[in-house]
Amino acid sequence: MTTTVTAGRTAGGREGAFADAVRDEASLRRFLHGLPGVDHVGVERRAATLATRSIKKESKLQALDMAVSMIDLTTLEGADTPGKVRSLCAQARRPDPDHPDVPSVAAVCVYPDLAGVAVEALKGSGVAVAAVATAFPSGRSSRAVKLADTALAVEAGATEIDMVIDRGAFLTGRYGAVFDEIVAVKEACGSAHLKVILETGELAGYDDVRRASWLALLAGADVIKTSTGKVSPAATLPVVQVMLQAVRDWHRATGEHRGVKAAGGIRTAKDAIRHLVAVNEVAGPAWLTPELFRFGASSLLGDLLRQRRTQLEGHYTDRDHIGGA
Amino acid sequence: MMTWEYAPAPESAALANLKPAYRPFVDGEFVDGGGEPLKTLNPATEEALAEVGTASPEDVDRAVAAARRAYEQVWGPMPGAERAKYLFRIARVVAERARELAVLETLDNGKPIRESRDVDVPTASAHLFHHAGWADKLGYAGLGPDPRPVGVVGAVIPWNFPLLMAAWKIGPALACGNTIVLKPAETTPLTALVLAEIAADAGLPPGVLNVLPGAGDVGAAVVGHDGLDKVAFTGSTDVGKEIQRRLAGTGRRLTLELGGKAANIVYDDAPLDQAVDGVVDGIFFNQGHVCCAGSRLLVQESIEHEFMELLRARIETLRVGDPLDKNTDVGAINSRPQLDRIVDLAAAGDAEGATRWTSSCPLPERGLFFPPTVFSGVEQTMRVAREEIFGPVLSVLTFRTPDEAIAKANNTPYGLSAGIWTEKGSKALWTAQRVRAGVVWTNTFNRFDPTAPFGGYRESGFGREGGRVGLEAYLEA
């Protein structure tokens, strides 16, 4: 293996705890393979127990609002148009027009060429604009194209960039290449927040999820994200648990808070609440904020709003009573 | 930072169908026992739940005589396939009435509803189903072509898993063609009596199952009765020793399932987060009222600091309180004497120089509770390392090499269970071969299955329950 870890030779853009780990390809490999293993039976068992937490009444209402405020409301289709994006942005600002006390979502997530439309539509709302970049969702293009893609989104005003890692490089063990690419994209982001998509459904098990999480954190990811939403399985509770452990361990080692974004496959309020329980109990209550935990979803918001009305009004509202986008 | 508290999510106590009074079950009916009635308490509130009639020595005689009659005239001669029908029926009704049994168990015992609902009742039902399946296949159990029942079984069970332990005794005894006189624990008699009701509803012939509530004296009268052919006891080592002395020379069969002080060995190459979960499960499951609880953590020195940090953080997430709340992880201590014993042993840990750490979780204002507690800096000589505490108290020792881990793990009068945490299969097997314990779990803990034999070495008793081997104790082969 001749690749060397080129950029900066610093972990997370800083000298310190992990400078040795990222010195060269071999060190990086040794470090990632030296992380504690994940026992798949155990992690799934814990996830099953977390899923049995009963969240009712006030804590449910609170959880529903919290979940709304953590959503990256997403549209990532080939058929996306400025009109579609504007209507999504309107919903992001004011998710439930009849209930103005519902918080706005955290961000709207679109393809880079539509980031400008979203920026315009969300002006003054406090809702951030996230754009997927780096040849999303496959990541199969040249470094130059990926960086240009990122630049396009940043120039259009996106303040959050969701990049995909090169799963091919990761699976063949070229960790240095993945590291370098994240570092390069992070640089291209400027002041924009970088979310690194691991696409866990394409990785080989929980050990890989842990390694990919650390690799992204070492390279400076502000947030590690499960999936593109284009591959199944996506954000499962055990996978999110392993990623939450990674940011918790990163915090223990460095004192810094990095975030997690659970994306793909979370469609119901019940599912979202289970993830919040995991955030609360695995990483800790400090992560229960939109800065450190996000849901990437397109249809979750509707169920959250309907469940919220159910809590307040005692019956489940049909879809047409809530302004969908 | 947002704060998010889980609202209380209590299961309805009404589901337990609690009756004001319960009576002994003898020869197919509920009878007025001749003993002094006792009150069974809800340990979460210390309020009385119900009055329970107890057995007098005459009731014990009557129950044993009824069991003998049923054994000789009905149950013993009955074809295995017929016996199976009754057992299947009982197992099904236990599963159907699972919610009621879980709530009743939680009220009477103090264990969290999450555990009685997800572990106790389903496992009890699974044991009954498993043994029902054996009833007509005993000739294929590898114990000879035509094994015969031993006769009348006297069984005494503890308060930590009242329904599950009843099922563990009743299932194999009845499947093998024996009849049984069962004495549930003084503080937790209710679910065994509902099980008797289920058996009666299932049409089980009179005398096949008898349930005699009462204290230690009733237990002594049962196990000492000369009308029995076999005694099965689960409980404390001291009582077990006394029973063994009592039965020596009588020719009656005996199996003992006694205490433990299990080692949970965590190597430095373990899956750390899951090992932390496993250690927590090992000692805080059922408030540590588990004979096979992993009460001694042996952690490799090279990871001690990191492991303990993760462990303490994880224990902090445990929710202690109302056992009926679905979000409670650690419930109430079963009785005042048991709580006193835990308090005393923990005080001995302080006195001997171990370092006590206690979870900061709030405890309910009333009821019998003890917070999850960890002693570090524990040495082999300390009482907290040697004696069974039977409460939510973990003692932490360290080791440097696998040989030292084995030496420390085996340095106990007990030998019921052990846990091994490593990602290396060869190391797990190497360790398992050297740990003297009846059950060894690798990368998991406190997992029960009716097909897996359970039992101990040394002061943890003898005999096995569950699986093919478990049938041996109930058969003349």
mmCIF file with all atom_site columns, C-alpha atoms in Angstrom, chain A residues 36-43 45-46 49 52-60 62-63 66 69-70 207 210 241 245 248-249 252 273 276-277 280-282 285-286 288-290, chain B residues 1-10 114 117-118 269-274 277 281 305-307 309-310 313-314 317-319 325-329 421 423 443-447:
data_model
loop_
_atom_site.group_PDB
_atom_site.id
_atom_site.type_symbol
_atom_site.label_atom_id
_atom_site.label_alt_id
_atom_site.label_comp_id
_atom_site.label_asym_id
_atom_site.label_entity_id
_atom_site.label_seq_id
_atom_site.pdbx_PDB_ins_code
_atom_site.Cartn_x
_atom_site.Cartn_y
_atom_site.Cartn_z
_atom_site.occupancy
_atom_site.B_iso_or_equiv
_atom_site.pdbx_formal_charge
_atom_site.auth_seq_id
_atom_site.auth_comp_id
_atom_site.auth_asym_id
_atom_site.auth_atom_id
_atom_site.pdbx_PDB_model_num
ATOM 1  C CA . PRO A 1 36  ? -12.841 -2.229  20.454 1.00 0.00 ? 36  PRO A CA 1
ATOM 2  C CA . GLY A 1 37  ? -15.005 -4.639  18.482 1.00 0.00 ? 37  GLY A CA 1
ATOM 3  C CA . VAL A 1 38  ? -18.760 -4.492  18.394 1.00 0.00 ? 38  VAL A CA 1
ATOM 4  C CA . ASP A 1 39  ? -20.598 -7.665  19.355 1.00 0.00 ? 39  ASP A CA 1
ATOM 5  C CA . HIS A 1 40  ? -23.572 -7.769  17.029 1.00 0.00 ? 40  HIS A CA 1
ATOM 6  C CA . VAL A 1 41  ? -25.755 -9.871  19.311 1.00 0.00 ? 41  VAL A CA 1
ATOM 7  C CA . GLY A 1 42  ? -25.126 -7.523  22.218 1.00 0.00 ? 42  GLY A CA 1
ATOM 8  C CA . VAL A 1 43  ? -25.648 -4.294  20.294 1.00 0.00 ? 43  VAL A CA 1
ATOM 9  C CA . ARG A 1 45  ? -30.074 -6.728  22.230 1.00 0.00 ? 45  ARG A CA 1
ATOM 10 C CA . ARG A 1 46  ? -29.434 -3.303  23.747 1.00 0.00 ? 46  ARG A CA 1
ATOM 11 C CA . THR A 1 49  ? -34.276 -2.903  25.104 1.00 0.00 ? 49  THR A CA 1
ATOM 12 C CA . THR A 1 52  ? -39.126 -0.822  24.831 1.00 0.00 ? 52  THR A CA 1
ATOM 13 C CA . ARG A 1 53  ? -38.909 2.508   26.650 1.00 0.00 ? 53  ARG A CA 1
ATOM 14 C CA . SER A 1 54  ? -42.406 3.826   27.037 1.00 0.00 ? 54  SER A CA 1
ATOM 15 C CA . ILE A 1 55  ? -42.650 7.522   26.188 1.00 0.00 ? 55  ILE A CA 1
ATOM 16 C CA . LYS A 1 56  ? -46.029 8.982   26.999 1.00 0.00 ? 56  LYS A CA 1
ATOM 17 C CA . LYS A 1 57  ? -47.865 12.207  27.733 1.00 0.00 ? 57  LYS A CA 1
ATOM 18 C CA . GLU A 1 58  ? -45.683 15.274  28.393 1.00 0.00 ? 58  GLU A CA 1
ATOM 19 C CA . SER A 1 59  ? -42.475 13.485  27.584 1.00 0.00 ? 59  SER A CA 1
ATOM 20 C CA . LYS A 1 60  ? -43.995 12.362  24.306 1.00 0.00 ? 60  LYS A CA 1
ATOM 21 C CA . GLN A 1 62  ? -41.656 17.135  24.251 1.00 0.00 ? 62  GLN A CA 1
ATOM 22 C CA . ALA A 1 63  ? -40.048 14.367  22.209 1.00 0.00 ? 63  ALA A CA 1
ATOM 23 C CA . MET A 1 66  ? -37.686 17.908  19.749 1.00 0.00 ? 66  MET A CA 1
ATOM 24 C CA . SER A 1 69  ? -36.642 20.642  15.471 1.00 0.00 ? 69  SER A CA 1
ATOM 25 C CA . MET A 1 70  ? -34.010 18.046  14.536 1.00 0.00 ? 70  MET A CA 1
ATOM 26 C CA . ASP A 1 207 ? -17.115 -3.118  13.299 1.00 0.00 ? 207 ASP A CA 1
ATOM 27 C CA . ARG A 1 210 ? -17.348 2.005   14.196 1.00 0.00 ? 210 ARG A CA 1
ATOM 28 C CA . GLN A 1 241 ? -26.156 3.290   18.681 1.00 0.00 ? 241 GLN A CA 1
ATOM 29 C CA . GLN A 1 245 ? -20.878 5.556   21.015 1.00 0.00 ? 245 GLN A CA 1
ATOM 30 C CA . ARG A 1 248 ? -19.418 9.882   22.951 1.00 0.00 ? 248 ARG A CA 1
ATOM 31 C CA . ASP A 1 249 ? -15.927 8.321   22.908 1.00 0.00 ? 249 ASP A CA 1
ATOM 32 C CA . ARG A 1 252 ? -14.298 11.612  26.194 1.00 0.00 ? 252 ARG A CA 1
ATOM 33 C CA . ILE A 1 273 ? -38.650 8.643   19.579 1.00 0.00 ? 273 ILE A CA 1
ATOM 34 C CA . LEU A 1 276 ? -34.097 9.981   20.797 1.00 0.00 ? 276 LEU A CA 1
ATOM 35 C CA . VAL A 1 277 ? -34.101 7.448   23.632 1.00 0.00 ? 277 VAL A CA 1
ATOM 36 C CA . ASN A 1 280 ? -30.337 10.209  25.589 1.00 0.00 ? 280 ASN A CA 1
ATOM 37 C CA . GLU A 1 281 ? -29.063 6.937   27.019 1.00 0.00 ? 281 GLU A CA 1
ATOM 38 C CA . VAL A 1 282 ? -26.108 6.058   24.795 1.00 0.00 ? 282 VAL A CA 1
ATOM 39 C CA . PRO A 1 285 ? -28.614 14.191  27.192 1.00 0.00 ? 285 PRO A CA 1
ATOM 40 C CA . ALA A 1 286 ? -26.027 16.723  25.943 1.00 0.00 ? 286 ALA A CA 1
ATOM 41 C CA . LEU A 1 288 ? -30.387 16.079  22.559 1.00 0.00 ? 288 LEU A CA 1
ATOM 42 C CA . THR A 1 289 ? -30.076 19.238  20.457 1.00 0.00 ? 289 THR A CA 1
ATOM 43 C CA . PRO A 1 290 ? -30.377 19.974  16.738 1.00 0.00 ? 290 PRO A CA 1
ATOM 44 C CA . MET B 2 1   ? -29.172 21.781  26.834 1.00 0.00 ? 1   MET B CA 1
ATOM 45 C CA . MET B 2 2   ? -32.675 20.384  26.638 1.00 0.00 ? 2   MET B CA 1
ATOM 46 C CA . THR B 2 3   ? -33.810 18.211  29.484 1.00 0.00 ? 3   THR B CA 1
ATOM 47 C CA . TRP B 2 4   ? -36.080 15.375  28.698 1.00 0.00 ? 4   TRP B CA 1
ATOM 48 C CA . GLU B 2 5   ? -37.659 13.360  31.459 1.00 0.00 ? 5   GLU B CA 1
ATOM 49 C CA . TYR B 2 6   ? -39.582 10.211  30.726 1.00 0.00 ? 6   TYR B CA 1
ATOM 50 C CA . ALA B 2 7   ? -43.094 10.536  32.103 1.00 0.00 ? 7   ALA B CA 1
ATOM 51 C CA . PRO B 2 8   ? -44.224 7.679   34.352 1.00 0.00 ? 8   PRO B CA 1
ATOM 52 C CA . ALA B 2 9   ? -45.601 4.747   32.356 1.00 0.00 ? 9   ALA B CA 1
ATOM 53 C CA . PRO B 2 10  ? -47.139 2.499   34.970 1.00 0.00 ? 10  PRO B CA 1
ATOM 54 C CA . ARG B 2 114 ? -40.034 -5.014  32.019 1.00 0.00 ? 114 ARG B CA 1
ATOM 55 C CA . ARG B 2 117 ? -43.046 -9.292  31.198 1.00 0.00 ? 117 ARG B CA 1
ATOM 56 C CA . ASP B 2 118 ? -40.067 -9.928  28.924 1.00 0.00 ? 118 ASP B CA 1
ATOM 57 C CA . ASP B 2 269 ? -9.816  -7.293  23.612 1.00 0.00 ? 269 ASP B CA 1
ATOM 58 C CA . ALA B 2 270 ? -13.491 -7.477  24.569 1.00 0.00 ? 270 ALA B CA 1
ATOM 59 C CA . PRO B 2 271 ? -16.253 -5.686  22.680 1.00 0.00 ? 271 PRO B CA 1
ATOM 60 C CA . LEU B 2 272 ? -16.222 -2.982  25.336 1.00 0.00 ? 272 LEU B CA 1
ATOM 61 C CA . ASP B 2 273 ? -19.643 -1.419  25.002 1.00 0.00 ? 273 ASP B CA 1
ATOM 62 C CA . GLN B 2 274 ? -21.367 -4.775  24.928 1.00 0.00 ? 274 GLN B CA 1
ATOM 63 C CA . ASP B 2 277 ? -24.023 -3.829  28.958 1.00 0.00 ? 277 ASP B CA 1
ATOM 64 C CA . ASP B 2 281 ? -27.219 -7.090  32.967 1.00 0.00 ? 281 ASP B CA 1
ATOM 65 C CA . HIS B 2 305 ? -9.764  2.913   33.763 1.00 0.00 ? 305 HIS B CA 1
ATOM 66 C CA . GLU B 2 306 ? -11.663 3.163   30.493 1.00 0.00 ? 306 GLU B CA 1
ATOM 67 C CA . PHE B 2 307 ? -13.977 0.282   31.315 1.00 0.00 ? 307 PHE B CA 1
ATOM 68 C CA . GLU B 2 309 ? -15.636 5.080   33.224 1.00 0.00 ? 309 GLU B CA 1
ATOM 69 C CA . LEU B 2 310 ? -17.976 3.550   30.640 1.00 0.00 ? 310 LEU B CA 1
ATOM 70 C CA . ALA B 2 313 ? -21.825 6.181   32.857 1.00 0.00 ? 313 ALA B CA 1
ATOM 71 C CA . ARG B 2 314 ? -23.988 3.252   31.809 1.00 0.00 ? 314 ARG B CA 1
ATOM 72 C CA . THR B 2 317 ? -28.714 5.602   32.969 1.00 0.00 ? 317 THR B CA 1
ATOM 73 C CA . LEU B 2 318 ? -30.445 2.863   34.993 1.00 0.00 ? 318 LEU B CA 1
ATOM 74 C CA . ARG B 2 319 ? -33.786 3.983   36.301 1.00 0.00 ? 319 ARG B CA 1
ATOM 75 C CA . ASP B 2 325 ? -43.370 1.512   35.602 1.00 0.00 ? 325 ASP B CA 1
ATOM 76 C CA . LYS B 2 326 ? -42.422 0.137   32.199 1.00 0.00 ? 326 LYS B CA 1
ATOM 77 C CA . ASN B 2 327 ? -39.347 2.356   32.190 1.00 0.00 ? 327 ASN B CA 1
ATOM 78 C CA . THR B 2 328 ? -37.940 1.028   35.464 1.00 0.00 ? 328 THR B CA 1
ATOM 79 C CA . ASP B 2 329 ? -34.699 -0.925  35.142 1.00 0.00 ? 329 ASP B CA 1
ATOM 80 C CA . TRP B 2 421 ? -15.761 -11.190 27.333 1.00 0.00 ? 421 TRP B CA 1
ATOM 81 C CA . GLU B 2 423 ? -13.414 -11.119 20.700 1.00 0.00 ? 423 GLU B CA 1
ATOM 82 C CA . ASN B 2 443 ? -20.032 -12.258 25.283 1.00 0.00 ? 443 ASN B CA 1
ATOM 83 C CA . THR B 2 444 ? -23.401 -12.391 26.967 1.00 0.00 ? 444 THR B CA 1
ATOM 84 C CA . PHE B 2 445 ? -24.792 -13.007 30.441 1.00 0.00 ? 445 PHE B CA 1
ATOM 85 C CA . ASN B 2 446 ? -27.910 -14.236 32.210 1.00 0.00 ? 446 ASN B CA 1
ATOM 86 C CA . ARG B 2 447 ? -29.360 -15.933 29.169 1.00 0.00 ? 447 ARG B CA 1
#
